[in-house]
PDB file of C-alpha atoms in Angstrom:
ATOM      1  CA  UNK A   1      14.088  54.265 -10.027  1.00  0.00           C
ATOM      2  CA  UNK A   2      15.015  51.439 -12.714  1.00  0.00           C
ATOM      3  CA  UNK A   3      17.126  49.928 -10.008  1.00  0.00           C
ATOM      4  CA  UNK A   4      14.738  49.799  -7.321  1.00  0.00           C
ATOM      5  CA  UNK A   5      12.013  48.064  -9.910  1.00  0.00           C
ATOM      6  CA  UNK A   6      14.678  45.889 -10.873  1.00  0.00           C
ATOM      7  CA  UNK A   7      15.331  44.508  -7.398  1.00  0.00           C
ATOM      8  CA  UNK A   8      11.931  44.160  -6.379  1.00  0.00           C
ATOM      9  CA  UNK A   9      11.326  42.161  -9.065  1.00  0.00           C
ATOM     10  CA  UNK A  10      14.510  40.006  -8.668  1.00  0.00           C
ATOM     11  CA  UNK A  11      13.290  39.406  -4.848  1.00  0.00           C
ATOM     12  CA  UNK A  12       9.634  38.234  -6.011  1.00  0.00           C
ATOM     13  CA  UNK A  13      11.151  36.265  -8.625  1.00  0.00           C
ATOM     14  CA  UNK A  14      13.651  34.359  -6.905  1.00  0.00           C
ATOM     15  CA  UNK A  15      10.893  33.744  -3.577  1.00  0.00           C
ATOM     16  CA  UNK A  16       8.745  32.021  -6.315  1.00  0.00           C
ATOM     17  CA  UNK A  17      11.495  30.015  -7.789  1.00  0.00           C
ATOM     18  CA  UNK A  18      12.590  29.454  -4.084  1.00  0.00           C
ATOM     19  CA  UNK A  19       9.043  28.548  -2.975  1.00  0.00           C
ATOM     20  CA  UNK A  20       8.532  26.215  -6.519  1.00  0.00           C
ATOM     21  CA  UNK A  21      11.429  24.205  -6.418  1.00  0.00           C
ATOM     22  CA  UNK A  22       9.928  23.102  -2.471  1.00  0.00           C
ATOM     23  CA  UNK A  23       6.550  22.531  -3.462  1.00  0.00           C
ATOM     24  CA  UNK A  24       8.242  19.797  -5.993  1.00  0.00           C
ATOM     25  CA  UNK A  25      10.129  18.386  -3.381  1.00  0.00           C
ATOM     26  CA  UNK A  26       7.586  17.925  -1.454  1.00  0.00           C
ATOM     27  CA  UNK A  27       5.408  16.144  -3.812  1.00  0.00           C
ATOM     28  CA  UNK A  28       8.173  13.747  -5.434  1.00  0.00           C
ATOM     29  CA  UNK A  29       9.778  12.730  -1.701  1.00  0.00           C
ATOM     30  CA  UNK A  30       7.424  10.436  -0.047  1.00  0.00           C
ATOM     31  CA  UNK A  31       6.395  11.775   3.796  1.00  0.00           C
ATOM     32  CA  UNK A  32       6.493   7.920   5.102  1.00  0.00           C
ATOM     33  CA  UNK A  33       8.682   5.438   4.076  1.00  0.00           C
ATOM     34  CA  UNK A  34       7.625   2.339   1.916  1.00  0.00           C
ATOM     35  CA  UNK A  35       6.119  -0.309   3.106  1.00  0.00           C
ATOM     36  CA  UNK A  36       8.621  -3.298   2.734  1.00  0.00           C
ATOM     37  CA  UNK A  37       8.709  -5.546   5.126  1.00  0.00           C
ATOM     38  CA  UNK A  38      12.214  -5.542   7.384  1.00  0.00           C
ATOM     39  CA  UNK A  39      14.328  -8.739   6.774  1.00  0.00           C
ATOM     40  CA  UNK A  40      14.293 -11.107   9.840  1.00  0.00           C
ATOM     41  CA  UNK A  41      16.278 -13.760  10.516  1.00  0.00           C
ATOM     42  CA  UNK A  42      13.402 -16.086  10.834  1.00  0.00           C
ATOM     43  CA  UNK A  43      12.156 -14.600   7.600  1.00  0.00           C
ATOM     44  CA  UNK A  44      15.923 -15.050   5.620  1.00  0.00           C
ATOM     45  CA  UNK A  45      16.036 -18.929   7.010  1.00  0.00           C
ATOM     46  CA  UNK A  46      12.491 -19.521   5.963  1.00  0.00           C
ATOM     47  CA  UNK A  47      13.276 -18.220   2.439  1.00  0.00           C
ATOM     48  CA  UNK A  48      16.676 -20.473   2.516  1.00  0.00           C
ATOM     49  CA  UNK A  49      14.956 -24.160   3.358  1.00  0.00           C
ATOM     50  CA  UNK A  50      12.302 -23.044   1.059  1.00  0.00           C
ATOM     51  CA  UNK A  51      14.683 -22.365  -1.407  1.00  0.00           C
ATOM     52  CA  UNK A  52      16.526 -26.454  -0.242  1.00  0.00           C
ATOM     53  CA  UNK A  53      13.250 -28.101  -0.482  1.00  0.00           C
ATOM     54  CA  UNK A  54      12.543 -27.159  -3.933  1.00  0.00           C
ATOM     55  CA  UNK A  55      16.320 -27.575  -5.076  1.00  0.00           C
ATOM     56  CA  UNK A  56      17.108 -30.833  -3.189  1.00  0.00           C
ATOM     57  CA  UNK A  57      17.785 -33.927  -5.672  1.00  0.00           C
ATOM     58  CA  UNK A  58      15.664 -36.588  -5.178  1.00  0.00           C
ATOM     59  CA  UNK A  59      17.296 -40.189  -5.686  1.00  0.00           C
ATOM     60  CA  UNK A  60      16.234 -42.002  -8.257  1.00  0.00           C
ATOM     61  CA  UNK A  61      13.908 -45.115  -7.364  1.00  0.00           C
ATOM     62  CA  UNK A  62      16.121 -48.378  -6.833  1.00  0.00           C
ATOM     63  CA  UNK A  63      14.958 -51.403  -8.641  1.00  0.00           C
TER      64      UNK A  63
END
C-alpha cells in the first residue's frame, strides 16, 4: 500500500513540476518578436553619408 501512495504522489508531483517549469517559459519567452526595425540597404547607406557629413573635414578658409 506504501508503494502505491508513493507513486501516486511521485506522478502528481512531477505533472506539477512538469506543468510549472511551462508556465515560466511561457511568461519569460516573448509570443512576438521585438520590434526592431530590419536593416535595409537604403537604411545602412543613409546611416553611412550621415555618418560622412558629420565626419568630413572642412578646409580651412584661404586668406
Amino acid at each position: 500500500m506504501n508503494d502505491d501512495k508513493l507513486k501516486i504522489m511521485l506522478a502528481i508531483l512531477s505533472g506539477i513540476i512538469f506543468s510549472l517549469i511551462f508556465i515560466l517559459l511561457a511568461f519569460i519567452l516573448p509570443l512576438h518578436p521585438s520590434k526592431v526595425p530590419a536593416k535595409t540597404m537604403d537604411s545602412e547607406l543613409q546611416k553611412l553619408s550621415k555618418e560622412y557629413r558629420e565626419n568630413k573635414l572642412v578646409p580651412p578658409p584661404k586668406p
